[in-house]
CSV table of C-alpha atoms in Angstrom, one decimal:
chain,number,residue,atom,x,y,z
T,1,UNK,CA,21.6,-41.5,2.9
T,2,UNK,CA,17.8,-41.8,3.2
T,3,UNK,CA,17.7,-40.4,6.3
T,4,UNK,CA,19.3,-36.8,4.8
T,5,UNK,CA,17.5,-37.4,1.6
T,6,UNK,CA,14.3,-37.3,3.7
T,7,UNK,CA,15.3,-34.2,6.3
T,8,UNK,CA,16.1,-32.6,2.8
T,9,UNK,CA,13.1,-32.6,2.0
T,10,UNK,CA,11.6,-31.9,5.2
T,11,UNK,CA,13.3,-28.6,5.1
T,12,UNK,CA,12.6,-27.2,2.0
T,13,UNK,CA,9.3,-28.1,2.4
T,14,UNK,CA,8.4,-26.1,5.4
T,15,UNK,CA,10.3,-23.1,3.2
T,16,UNK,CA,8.6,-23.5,0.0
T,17,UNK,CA,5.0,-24.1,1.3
T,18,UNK,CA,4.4,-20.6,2.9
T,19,UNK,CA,6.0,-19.3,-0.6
T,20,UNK,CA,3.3,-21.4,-2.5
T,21,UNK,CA,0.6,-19.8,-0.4
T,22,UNK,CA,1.8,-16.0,-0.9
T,23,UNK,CA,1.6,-16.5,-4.7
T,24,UNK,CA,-1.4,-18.5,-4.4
T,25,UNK,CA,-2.7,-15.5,-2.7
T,26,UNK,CA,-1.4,-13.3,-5.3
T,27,UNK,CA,-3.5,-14.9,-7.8
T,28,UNK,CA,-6.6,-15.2,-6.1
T,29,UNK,CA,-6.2,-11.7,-5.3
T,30,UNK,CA,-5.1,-10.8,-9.0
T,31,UNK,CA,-7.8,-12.9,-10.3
T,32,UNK,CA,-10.8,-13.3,-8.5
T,33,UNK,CA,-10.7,-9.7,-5.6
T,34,UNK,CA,-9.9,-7.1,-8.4
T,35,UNK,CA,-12.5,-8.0,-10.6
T,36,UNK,CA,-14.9,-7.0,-8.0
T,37,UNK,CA,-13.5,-3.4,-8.1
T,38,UNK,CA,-15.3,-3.0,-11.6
T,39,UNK,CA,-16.1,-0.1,-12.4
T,40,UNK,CA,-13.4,1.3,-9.9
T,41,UNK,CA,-10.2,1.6,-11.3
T,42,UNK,CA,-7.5,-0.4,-8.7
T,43,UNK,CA,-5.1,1.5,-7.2
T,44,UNK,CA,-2.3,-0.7,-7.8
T,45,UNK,CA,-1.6,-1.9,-4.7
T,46,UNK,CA,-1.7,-5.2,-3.5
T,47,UNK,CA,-2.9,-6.6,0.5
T,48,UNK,CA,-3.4,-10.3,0.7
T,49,UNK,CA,-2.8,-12.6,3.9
T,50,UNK,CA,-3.5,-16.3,4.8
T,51,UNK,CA,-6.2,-15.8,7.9
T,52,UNK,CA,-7.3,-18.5,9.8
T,53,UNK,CA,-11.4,-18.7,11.0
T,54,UNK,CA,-11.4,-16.1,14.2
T,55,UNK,CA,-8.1,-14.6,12.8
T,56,UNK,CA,-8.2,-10.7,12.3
T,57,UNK,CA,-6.2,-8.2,9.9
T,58,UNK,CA,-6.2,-4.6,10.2
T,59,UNK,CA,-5.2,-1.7,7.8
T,60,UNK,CA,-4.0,1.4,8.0
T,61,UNK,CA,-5.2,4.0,5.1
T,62,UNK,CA,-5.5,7.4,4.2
T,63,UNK,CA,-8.4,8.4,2.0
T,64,UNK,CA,-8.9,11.6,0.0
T,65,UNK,CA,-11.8,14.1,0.0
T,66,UNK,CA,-13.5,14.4,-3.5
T,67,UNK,CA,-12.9,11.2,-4.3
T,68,UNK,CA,-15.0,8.0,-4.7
T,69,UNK,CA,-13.6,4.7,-3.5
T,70,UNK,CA,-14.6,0.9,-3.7
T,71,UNK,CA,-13.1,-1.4,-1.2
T,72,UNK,CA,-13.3,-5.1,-2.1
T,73,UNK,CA,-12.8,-8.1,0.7
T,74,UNK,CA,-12.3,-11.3,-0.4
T,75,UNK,CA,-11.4,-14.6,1.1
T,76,UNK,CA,-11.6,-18.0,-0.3
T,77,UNK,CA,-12.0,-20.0,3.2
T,78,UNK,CA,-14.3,-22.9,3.2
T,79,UNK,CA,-18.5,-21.6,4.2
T,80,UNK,CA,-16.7,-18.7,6.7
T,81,UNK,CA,-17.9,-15.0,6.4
T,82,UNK,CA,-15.8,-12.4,6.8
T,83,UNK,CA,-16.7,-9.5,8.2
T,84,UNK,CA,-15.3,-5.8,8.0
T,85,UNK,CA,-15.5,-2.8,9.7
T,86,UNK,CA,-14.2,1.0,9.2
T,87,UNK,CA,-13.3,2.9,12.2
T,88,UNK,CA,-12.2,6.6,12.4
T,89,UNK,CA,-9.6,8.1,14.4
T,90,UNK,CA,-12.1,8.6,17.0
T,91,UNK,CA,-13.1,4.7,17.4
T,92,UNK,CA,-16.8,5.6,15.7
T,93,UNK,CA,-17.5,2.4,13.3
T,94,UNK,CA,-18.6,4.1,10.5
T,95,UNK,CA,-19.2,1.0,8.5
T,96,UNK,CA,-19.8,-2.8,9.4
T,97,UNK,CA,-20.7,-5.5,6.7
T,98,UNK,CA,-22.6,-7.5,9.2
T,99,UNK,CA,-25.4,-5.0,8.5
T,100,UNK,CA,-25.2,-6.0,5.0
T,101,UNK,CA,-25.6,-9.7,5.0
T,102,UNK,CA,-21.5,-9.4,5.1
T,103,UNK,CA,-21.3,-7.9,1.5
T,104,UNK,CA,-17.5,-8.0,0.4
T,105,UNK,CA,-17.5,-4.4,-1.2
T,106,UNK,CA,-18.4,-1.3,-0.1
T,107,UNK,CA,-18.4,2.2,-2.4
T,108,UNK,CA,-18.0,5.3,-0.3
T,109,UNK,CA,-16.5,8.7,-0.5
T,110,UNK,CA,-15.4,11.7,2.0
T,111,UNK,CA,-15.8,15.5,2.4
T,112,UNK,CA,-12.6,15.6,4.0
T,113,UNK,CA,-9.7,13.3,4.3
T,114,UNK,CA,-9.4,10.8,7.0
T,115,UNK,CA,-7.0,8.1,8.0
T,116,UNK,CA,-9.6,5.1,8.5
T,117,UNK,CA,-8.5,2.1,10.2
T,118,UNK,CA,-10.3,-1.3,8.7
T,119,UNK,CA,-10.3,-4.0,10.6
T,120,UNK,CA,-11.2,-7.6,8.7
T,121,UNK,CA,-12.3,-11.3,10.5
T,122,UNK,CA,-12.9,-14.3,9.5
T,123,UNK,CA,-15.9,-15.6,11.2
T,124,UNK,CA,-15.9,-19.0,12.4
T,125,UNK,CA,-18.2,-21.5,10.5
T,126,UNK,CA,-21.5,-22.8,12.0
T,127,UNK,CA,-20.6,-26.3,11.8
T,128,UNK,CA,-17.8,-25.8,14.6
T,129,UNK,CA,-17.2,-29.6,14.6
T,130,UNK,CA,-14.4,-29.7,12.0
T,131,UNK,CA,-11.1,-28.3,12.1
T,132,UNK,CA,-10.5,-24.3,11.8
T,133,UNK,CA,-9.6,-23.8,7.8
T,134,UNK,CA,-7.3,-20.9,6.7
T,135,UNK,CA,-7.4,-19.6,3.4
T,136,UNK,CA,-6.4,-16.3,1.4
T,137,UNK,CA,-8.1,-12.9,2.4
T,138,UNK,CA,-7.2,-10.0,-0.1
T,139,UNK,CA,-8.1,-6.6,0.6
T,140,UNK,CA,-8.1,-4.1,-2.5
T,141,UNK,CA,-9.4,-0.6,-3.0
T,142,UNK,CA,-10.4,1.0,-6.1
T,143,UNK,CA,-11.2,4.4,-7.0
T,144,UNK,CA,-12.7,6.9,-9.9
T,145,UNK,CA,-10.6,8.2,-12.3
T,146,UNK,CA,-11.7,12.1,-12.9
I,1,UNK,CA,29.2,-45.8,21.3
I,2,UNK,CA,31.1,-43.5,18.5
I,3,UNK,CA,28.1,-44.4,16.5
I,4,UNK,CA,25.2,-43.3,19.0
I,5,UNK,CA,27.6,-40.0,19.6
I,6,UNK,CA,27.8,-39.1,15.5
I,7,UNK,CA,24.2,-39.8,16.0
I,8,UNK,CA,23.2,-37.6,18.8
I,9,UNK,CA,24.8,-34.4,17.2
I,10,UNK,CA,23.1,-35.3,13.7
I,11,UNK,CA,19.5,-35.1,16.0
I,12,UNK,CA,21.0,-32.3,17.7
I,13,UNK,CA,21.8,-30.4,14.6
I,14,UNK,CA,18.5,-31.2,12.6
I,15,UNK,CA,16.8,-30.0,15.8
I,16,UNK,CA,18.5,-26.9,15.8
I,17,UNK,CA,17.6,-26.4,11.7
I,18,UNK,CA,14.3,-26.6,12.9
I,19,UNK,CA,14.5,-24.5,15.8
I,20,UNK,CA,16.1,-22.0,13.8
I,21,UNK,CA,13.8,-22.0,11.2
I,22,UNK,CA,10.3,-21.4,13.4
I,23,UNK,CA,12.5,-18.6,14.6
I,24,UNK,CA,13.3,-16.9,11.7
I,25,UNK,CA,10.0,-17.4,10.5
I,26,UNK,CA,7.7,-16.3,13.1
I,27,UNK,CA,10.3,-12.7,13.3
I,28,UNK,CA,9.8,-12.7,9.5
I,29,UNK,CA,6.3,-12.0,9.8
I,30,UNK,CA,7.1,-9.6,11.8
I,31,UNK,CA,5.0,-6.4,11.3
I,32,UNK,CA,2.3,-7.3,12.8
I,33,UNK,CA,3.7,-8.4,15.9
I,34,UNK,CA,4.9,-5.0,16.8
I,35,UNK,CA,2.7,-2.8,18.5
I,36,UNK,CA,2.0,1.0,15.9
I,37,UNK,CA,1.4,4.3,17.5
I,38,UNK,CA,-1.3,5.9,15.2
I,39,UNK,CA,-0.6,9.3,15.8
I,40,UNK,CA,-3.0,11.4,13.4
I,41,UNK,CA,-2.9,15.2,14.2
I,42,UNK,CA,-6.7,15.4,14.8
I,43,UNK,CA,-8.6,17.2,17.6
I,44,UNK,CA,-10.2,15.0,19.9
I,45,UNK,CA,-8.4,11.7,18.5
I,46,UNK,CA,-8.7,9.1,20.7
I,47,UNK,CA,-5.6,6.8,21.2
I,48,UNK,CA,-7.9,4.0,22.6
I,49,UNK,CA,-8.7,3.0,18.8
I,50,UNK,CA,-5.6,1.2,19.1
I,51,UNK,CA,-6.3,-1.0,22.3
I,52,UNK,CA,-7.1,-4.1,20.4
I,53,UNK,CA,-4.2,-3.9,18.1
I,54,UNK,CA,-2.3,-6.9,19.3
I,55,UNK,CA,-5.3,-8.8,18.3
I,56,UNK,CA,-4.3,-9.0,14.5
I,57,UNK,CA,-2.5,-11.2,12.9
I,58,UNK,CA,-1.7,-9.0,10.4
I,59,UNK,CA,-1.7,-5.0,10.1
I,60,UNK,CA,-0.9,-3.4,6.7
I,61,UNK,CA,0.1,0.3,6.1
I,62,UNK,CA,-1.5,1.1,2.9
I,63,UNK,CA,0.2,4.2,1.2
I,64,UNK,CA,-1.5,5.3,-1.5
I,65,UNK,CA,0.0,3.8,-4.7
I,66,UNK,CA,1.9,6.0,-7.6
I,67,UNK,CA,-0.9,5.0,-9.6
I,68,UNK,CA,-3.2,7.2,-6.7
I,69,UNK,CA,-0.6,9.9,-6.2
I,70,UNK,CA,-0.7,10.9,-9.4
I,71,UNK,CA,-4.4,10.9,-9.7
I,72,UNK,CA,-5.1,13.2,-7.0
I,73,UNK,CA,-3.0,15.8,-8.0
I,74,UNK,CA,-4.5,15.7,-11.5
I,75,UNK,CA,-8.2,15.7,-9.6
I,76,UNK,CA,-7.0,18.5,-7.9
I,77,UNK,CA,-7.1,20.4,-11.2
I,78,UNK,CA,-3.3,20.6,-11.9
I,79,UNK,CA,-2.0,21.4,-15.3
I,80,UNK,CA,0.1,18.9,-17.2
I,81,UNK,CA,3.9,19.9,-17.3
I,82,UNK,CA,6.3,17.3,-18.9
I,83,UNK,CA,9.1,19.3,-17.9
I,84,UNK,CA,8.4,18.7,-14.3
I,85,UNK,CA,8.4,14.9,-15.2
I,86,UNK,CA,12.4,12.8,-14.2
I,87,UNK,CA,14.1,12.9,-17.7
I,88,UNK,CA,14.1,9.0,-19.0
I,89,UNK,CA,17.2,10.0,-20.1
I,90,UNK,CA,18.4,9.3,-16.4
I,91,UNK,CA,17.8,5.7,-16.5
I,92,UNK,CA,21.2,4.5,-16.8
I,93,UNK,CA,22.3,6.8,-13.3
I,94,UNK,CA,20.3,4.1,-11.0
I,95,UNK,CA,22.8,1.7,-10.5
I,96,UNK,CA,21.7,0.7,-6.7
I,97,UNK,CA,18.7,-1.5,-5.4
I,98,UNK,CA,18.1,1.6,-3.5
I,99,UNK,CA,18.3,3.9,-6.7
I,100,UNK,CA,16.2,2.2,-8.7
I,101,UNK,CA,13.5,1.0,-6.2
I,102,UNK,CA,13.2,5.0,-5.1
I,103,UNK,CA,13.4,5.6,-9.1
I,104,UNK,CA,10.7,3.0,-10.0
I,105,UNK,CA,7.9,4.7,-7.8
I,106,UNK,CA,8.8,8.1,-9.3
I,107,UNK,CA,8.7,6.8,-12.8
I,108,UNK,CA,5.4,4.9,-12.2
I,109,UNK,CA,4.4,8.2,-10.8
I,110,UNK,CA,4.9,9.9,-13.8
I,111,UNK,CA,3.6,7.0,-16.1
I,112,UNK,CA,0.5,7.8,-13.8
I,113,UNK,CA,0.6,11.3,-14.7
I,114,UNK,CA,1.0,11.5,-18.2
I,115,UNK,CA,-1.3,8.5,-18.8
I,116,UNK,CA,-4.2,10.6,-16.9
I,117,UNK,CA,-3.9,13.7,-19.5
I,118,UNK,CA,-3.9,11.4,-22.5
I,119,UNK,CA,-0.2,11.8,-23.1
I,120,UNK,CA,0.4,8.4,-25.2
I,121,UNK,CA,3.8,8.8,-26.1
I,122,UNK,CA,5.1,9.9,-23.1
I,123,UNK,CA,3.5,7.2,-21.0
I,124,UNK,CA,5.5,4.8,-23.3
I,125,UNK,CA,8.7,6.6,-22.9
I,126,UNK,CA,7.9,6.1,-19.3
I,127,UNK,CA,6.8,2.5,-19.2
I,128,UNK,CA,9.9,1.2,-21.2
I,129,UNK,CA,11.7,3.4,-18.3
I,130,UNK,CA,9.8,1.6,-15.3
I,131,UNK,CA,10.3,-1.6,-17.2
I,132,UNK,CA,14.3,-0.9,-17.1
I,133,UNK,CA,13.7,-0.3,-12.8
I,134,UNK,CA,12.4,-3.1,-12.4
I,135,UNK,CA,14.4,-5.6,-14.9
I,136,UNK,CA,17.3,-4.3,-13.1
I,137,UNK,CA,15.8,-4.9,-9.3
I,138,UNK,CA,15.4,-8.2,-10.4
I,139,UNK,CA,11.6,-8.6,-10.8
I,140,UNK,CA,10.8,-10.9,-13.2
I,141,UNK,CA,8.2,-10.5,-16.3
I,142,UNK,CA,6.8,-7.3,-14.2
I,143,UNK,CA,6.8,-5.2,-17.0
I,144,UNK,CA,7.2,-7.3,-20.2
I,145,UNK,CA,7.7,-6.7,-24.1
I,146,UNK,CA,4.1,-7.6,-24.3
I,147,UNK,CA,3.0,-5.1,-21.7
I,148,UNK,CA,4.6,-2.5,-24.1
I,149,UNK,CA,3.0,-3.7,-26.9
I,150,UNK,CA,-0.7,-4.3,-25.3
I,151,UNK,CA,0.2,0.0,-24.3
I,152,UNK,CA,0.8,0.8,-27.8
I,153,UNK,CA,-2.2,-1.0,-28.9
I,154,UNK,CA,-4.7,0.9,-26.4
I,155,UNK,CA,-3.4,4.3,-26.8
I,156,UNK,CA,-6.6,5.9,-27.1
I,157,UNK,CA,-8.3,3.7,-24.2
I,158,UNK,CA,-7.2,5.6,-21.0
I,159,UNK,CA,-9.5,3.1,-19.5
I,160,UNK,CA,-7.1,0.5,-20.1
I,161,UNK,CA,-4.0,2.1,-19.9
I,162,UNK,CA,-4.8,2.8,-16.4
I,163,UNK,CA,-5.3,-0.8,-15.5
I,164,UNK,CA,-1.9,-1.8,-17.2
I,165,UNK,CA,-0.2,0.6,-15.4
I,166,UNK,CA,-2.4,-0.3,-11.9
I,167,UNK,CA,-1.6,-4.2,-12.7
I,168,UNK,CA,2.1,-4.0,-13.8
I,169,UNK,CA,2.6,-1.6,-10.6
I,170,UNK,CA,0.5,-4.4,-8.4
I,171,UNK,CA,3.1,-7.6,-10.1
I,172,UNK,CA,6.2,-5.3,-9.3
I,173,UNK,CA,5.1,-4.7,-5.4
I,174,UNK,CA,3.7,-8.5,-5.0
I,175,UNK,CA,6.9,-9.7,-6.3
I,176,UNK,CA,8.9,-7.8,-4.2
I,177,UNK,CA,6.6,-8.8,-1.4
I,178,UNK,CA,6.1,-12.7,-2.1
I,179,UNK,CA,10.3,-12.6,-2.1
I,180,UNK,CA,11.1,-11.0,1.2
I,181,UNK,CA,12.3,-7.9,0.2
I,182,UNK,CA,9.4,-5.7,1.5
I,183,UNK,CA,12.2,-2.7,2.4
I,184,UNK,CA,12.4,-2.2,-1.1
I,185,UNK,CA,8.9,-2.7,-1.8
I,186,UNK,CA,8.2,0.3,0.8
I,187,UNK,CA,11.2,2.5,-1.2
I,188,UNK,CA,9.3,2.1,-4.0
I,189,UNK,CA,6.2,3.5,-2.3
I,190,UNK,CA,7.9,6.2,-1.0
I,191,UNK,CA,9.7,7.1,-4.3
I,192,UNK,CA,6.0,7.4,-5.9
I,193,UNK,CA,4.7,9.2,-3.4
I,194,UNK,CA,7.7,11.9,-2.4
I,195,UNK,CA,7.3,12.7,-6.9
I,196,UNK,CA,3.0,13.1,-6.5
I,197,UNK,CA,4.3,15.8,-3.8
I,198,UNK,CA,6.7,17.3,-5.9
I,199,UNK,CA,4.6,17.3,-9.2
I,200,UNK,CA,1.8,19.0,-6.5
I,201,UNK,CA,4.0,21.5,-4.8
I,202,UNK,CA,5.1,22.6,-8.2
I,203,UNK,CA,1.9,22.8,-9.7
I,204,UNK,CA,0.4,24.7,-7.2
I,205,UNK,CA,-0.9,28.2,-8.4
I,206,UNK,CA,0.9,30.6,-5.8
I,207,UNK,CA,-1.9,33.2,-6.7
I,208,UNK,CA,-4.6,31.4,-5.8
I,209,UNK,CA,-3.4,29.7,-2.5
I,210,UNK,CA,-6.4,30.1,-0.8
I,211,UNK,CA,-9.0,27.4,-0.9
I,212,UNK,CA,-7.2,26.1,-3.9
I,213,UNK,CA,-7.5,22.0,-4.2
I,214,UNK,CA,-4.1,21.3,-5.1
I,215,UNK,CA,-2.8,22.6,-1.5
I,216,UNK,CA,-5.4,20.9,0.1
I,217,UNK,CA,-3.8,17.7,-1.4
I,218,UNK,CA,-0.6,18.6,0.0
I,219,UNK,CA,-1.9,19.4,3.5
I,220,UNK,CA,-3.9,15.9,3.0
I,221,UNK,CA,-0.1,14.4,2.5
I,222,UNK,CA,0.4,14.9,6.6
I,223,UNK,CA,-2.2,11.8,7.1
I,224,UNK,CA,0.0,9.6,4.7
I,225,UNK,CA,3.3,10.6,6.2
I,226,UNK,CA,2.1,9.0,9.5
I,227,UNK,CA,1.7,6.1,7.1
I,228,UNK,CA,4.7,6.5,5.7
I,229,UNK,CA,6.8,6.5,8.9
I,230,UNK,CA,4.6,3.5,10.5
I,231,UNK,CA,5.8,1.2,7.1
I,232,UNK,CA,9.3,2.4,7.3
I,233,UNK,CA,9.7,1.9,10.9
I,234,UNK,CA,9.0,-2.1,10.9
I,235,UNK,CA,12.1,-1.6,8.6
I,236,UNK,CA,14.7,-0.2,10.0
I,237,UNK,CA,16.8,-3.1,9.9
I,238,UNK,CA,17.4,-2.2,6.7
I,239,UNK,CA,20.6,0.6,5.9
I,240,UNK,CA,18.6,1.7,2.9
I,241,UNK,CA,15.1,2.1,4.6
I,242,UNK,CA,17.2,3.7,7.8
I,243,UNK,CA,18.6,6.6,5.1
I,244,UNK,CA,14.9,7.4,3.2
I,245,UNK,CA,13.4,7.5,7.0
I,246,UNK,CA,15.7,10.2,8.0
I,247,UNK,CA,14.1,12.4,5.0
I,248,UNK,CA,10.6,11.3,6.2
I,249,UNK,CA,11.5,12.9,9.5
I,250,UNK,CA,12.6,16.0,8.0
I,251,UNK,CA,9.7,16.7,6.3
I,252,UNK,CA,7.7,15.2,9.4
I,253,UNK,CA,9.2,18.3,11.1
I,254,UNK,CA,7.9,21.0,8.8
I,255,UNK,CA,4.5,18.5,9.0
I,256,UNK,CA,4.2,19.0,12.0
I,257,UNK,CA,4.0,22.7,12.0
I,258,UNK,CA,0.7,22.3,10.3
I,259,UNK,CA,-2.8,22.1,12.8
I,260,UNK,CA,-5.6,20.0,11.1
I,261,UNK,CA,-8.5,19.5,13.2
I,262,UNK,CA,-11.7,17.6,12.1
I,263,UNK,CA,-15.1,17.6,13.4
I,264,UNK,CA,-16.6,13.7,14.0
I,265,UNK,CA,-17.5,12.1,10.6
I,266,UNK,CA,-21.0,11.5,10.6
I,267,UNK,CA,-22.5,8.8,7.4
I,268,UNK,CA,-25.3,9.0,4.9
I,269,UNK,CA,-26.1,6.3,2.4
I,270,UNK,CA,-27.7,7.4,-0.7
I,271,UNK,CA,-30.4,4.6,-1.5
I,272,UNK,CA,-30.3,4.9,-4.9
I,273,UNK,CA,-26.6,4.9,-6.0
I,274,UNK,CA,-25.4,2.8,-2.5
I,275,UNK,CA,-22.8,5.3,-2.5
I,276,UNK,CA,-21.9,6.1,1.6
I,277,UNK,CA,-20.9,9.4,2.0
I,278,UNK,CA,-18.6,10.5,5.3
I,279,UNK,CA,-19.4,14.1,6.3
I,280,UNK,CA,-17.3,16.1,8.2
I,281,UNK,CA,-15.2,19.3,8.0
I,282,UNK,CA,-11.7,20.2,8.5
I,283,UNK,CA,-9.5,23.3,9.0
I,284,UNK,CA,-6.2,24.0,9.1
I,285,UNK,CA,-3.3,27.0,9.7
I,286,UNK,CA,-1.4,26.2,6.8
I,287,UNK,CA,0.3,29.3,5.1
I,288,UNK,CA,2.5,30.1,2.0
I,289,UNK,CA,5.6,30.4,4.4
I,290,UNK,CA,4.8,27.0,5.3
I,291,UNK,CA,4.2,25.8,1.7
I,292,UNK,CA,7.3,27.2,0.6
I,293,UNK,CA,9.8,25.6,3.0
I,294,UNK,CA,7.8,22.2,2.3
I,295,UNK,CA,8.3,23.0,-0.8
I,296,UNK,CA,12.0,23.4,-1.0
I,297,UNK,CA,12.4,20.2,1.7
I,298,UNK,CA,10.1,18.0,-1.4
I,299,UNK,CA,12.5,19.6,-3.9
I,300,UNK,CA,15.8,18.7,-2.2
I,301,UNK,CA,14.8,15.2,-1.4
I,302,UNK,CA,13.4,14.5,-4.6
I,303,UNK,CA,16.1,15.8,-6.2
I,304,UNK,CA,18.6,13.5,-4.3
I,305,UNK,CA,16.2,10.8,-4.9
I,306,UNK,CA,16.9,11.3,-8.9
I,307,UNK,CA,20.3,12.0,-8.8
């Protein structure tokens, strides 16, 4: 009885903990990333995944001529940077935070549309002795309402 | 020796749970395990961007939100027409996930749309009618009484109206997201985005085609389609998503009889406002035969879309 009491647990453990960490996300994102789009308005849309250090994420986005866009990073793991890039559809990085003492926003805007491709990564911490630490990284974009 | 057999298979069987499990999980987070084909119709494009792709953990298809639809084809400089808008009188036809994901995006769409030309009472009328989309898919204090109320109370603030309707939109997809049901997340998407290119191609002023904003919009619409098929494809699994990505690849095919070609982007950073601007200069052989058969393909789908 102990022994299924116990494997119970085990289970819904290992399906609830992954669940606890998207809405953990969710919050942080909700929170702490969209207040960084001020005065941007936020677009609504939501992109938030649990990296680990020396993990990458990549998005896919189209973005329109005219218009004036923020784009806000932000990750809550341990002393770790995390750097982004934008790269067009002709691999030119047109953007790259290390430049910027790894600044998590950047405000930008286009004569034409382009599908960008951003590329995010959680750099590993100087003090490599202790264990690689995941945390949330949110990626949110804002833009100006005319 | 019974005892040590009953034992065995329990082991055997919890193993199995956990084998299962990993399994399931590791396929679950699936998308960015499969390896995208960014096909952008761009001279010069360079399919080696995509080399390192496997490298991600995670790759997201960002389409832009209703919220964003509906803004660009009011920046565009497109008059406001409520009649265009999907009666909220329709509300009570949605009776499928499917329905009223698809009719969720289009009504956030509009929300968007009357909210941006200061159309108080209609954006209400259309928030109580996303509210109703979303009680009925399920998603849970989304769009609440108090949402409706804090509306009412800011009607002269577009300011904030915009960031109700950006934050219930955002607790509607996250929901969706954080509860595995990311096909009708992306339905959603593709409802908001199939009524910005309605409310466009219906907006557009057929005597003034040429260099008019509002078609360049439209044309712009080919780069999100990509996007649009990319997010649908790690879907298919579902009958729903299989359905709205044989419309996509009609209009793909009417798409795809448009040439846009860039020049590189080149990047100046004004010092004073940090502002980075990206330079470069597209054409395209887009022409009001073309516009009118995308036209009528937008119309039919969005038509079957509202039922």
């Amino acid at each position: 009885m102990k022994r299924s009491l116990f494997i119970f647990i085990i289970v819904a453990l290992f399906f609830a903990l992954p669940q606890s960490g998207k809405s953990q996300c969710k919050g942080y994102a909700k929170k702490i990333c969209k207040a960084e789009l001020s005065p941007f308005t936020h677009d609504g849309n939501y992109h938030a995944a649990i990296l680990t250090e020396g993990e990458e994420a990549e998005l896919y986005k189209t973005f329109y001529s005219d218009q004036e866009y923020r784009i806000a990073i932000c990750g809550a793991i341990g002393q770790s940077n995390i750097e982004f890039k934008i790269v067009d559809a002709h691999r030119n990085e047109l953007y790259n935070n290390r430049n910027e003492d790894y600044t998590n926003i950047w405000d930008f805007k286009l004569d034409s549309s382009q599908q960008l491709k951003l590329v995010v990564k959680v750099l590993k911490a100087e003090d490599e002795t202790e264990e690689p630490q995941s945390g949330c990284v949110a990626i949110m974009f804002g833009f100006k309402v005319k | 020796m019974a005892n040590n057999f009953y034992r065995f298979k329990f082991s055997m069987a919890f193993m199995l749970i956990i084998i299962s499990t990993l399994v399931i999980g590791c396929k679950s987070g699936g998308k960015g395990d499969k390896e995208p084909v960014f096909d952008v119709d761009m001279e010069e494009i360079d399919e080696a961007l995509f080399d390192n792709i496997n490298q991600a953990k995670q790759i997201f298809y960002s389409m832009p939100s209703p919220l964003e639809t509906a803004m660009l084809v009011k920046s565009a400089g497109a008059p406001y027409n409520e009649d265009l808008l999907n009666s909220t009188e329709n509300t009570g036809n949605y009776t499928t996930q499917r329905s009223m994901a698809l009719n969720l995006g289009i009504y956030t769409c509009d929300l968007s749309f009357a909210s941006l030309y200061d159309q108080t009472q209609t954006s209400i009328s259309y928030m109580a009618a996303a509210k109703k989309m979303a009680d009925g898919l399920g998603i849970l204090d989304a769009i609440s009484e108090e949402t409706l109320e804090r509306l009412e109370e800011n009607v002269n603030n577009r300011e904030m109206i915009m960031d109700i309707v950006s934050e219930t939109f955002m607790n509607s997809s996250s929901y969706l997201q954080e509860n595995n049901r990311q096909a009708l997340s992306s339905i959603v998407l593709v409802g908001g985005w199939v009524e910005g290119l309605y409310l466009a191609t219906k907006l557009v002023d057929k005597d003034s085609f040429e260099g008019n904003k509002l078609v360049t919009r439209i044309i712009d619409q080919k780069l999100s389609l990509n996007i649009v098929m990319k997010m649908l494809e790690g879907q298919k699994s579902d009958p729903a998503v299989v359905d709205i990505l044989n419309d996509m690849n009609q209009l793909k095919a009417i798409y795809e009889k448009i040439s846009v070609t860039t020049s590189a982007i080149t990047t100046s950073k004004d010092e004073e406002t940090q502002v980075t601007t990206l330079k470069s200069e597209t054409k395209n052989n887009f022409t009001p035969e073309l516009f009118a058969e995308l036209s009528a393909k937008v119309e039919s789908l969005r038509e079957s879309y509202i039922l």
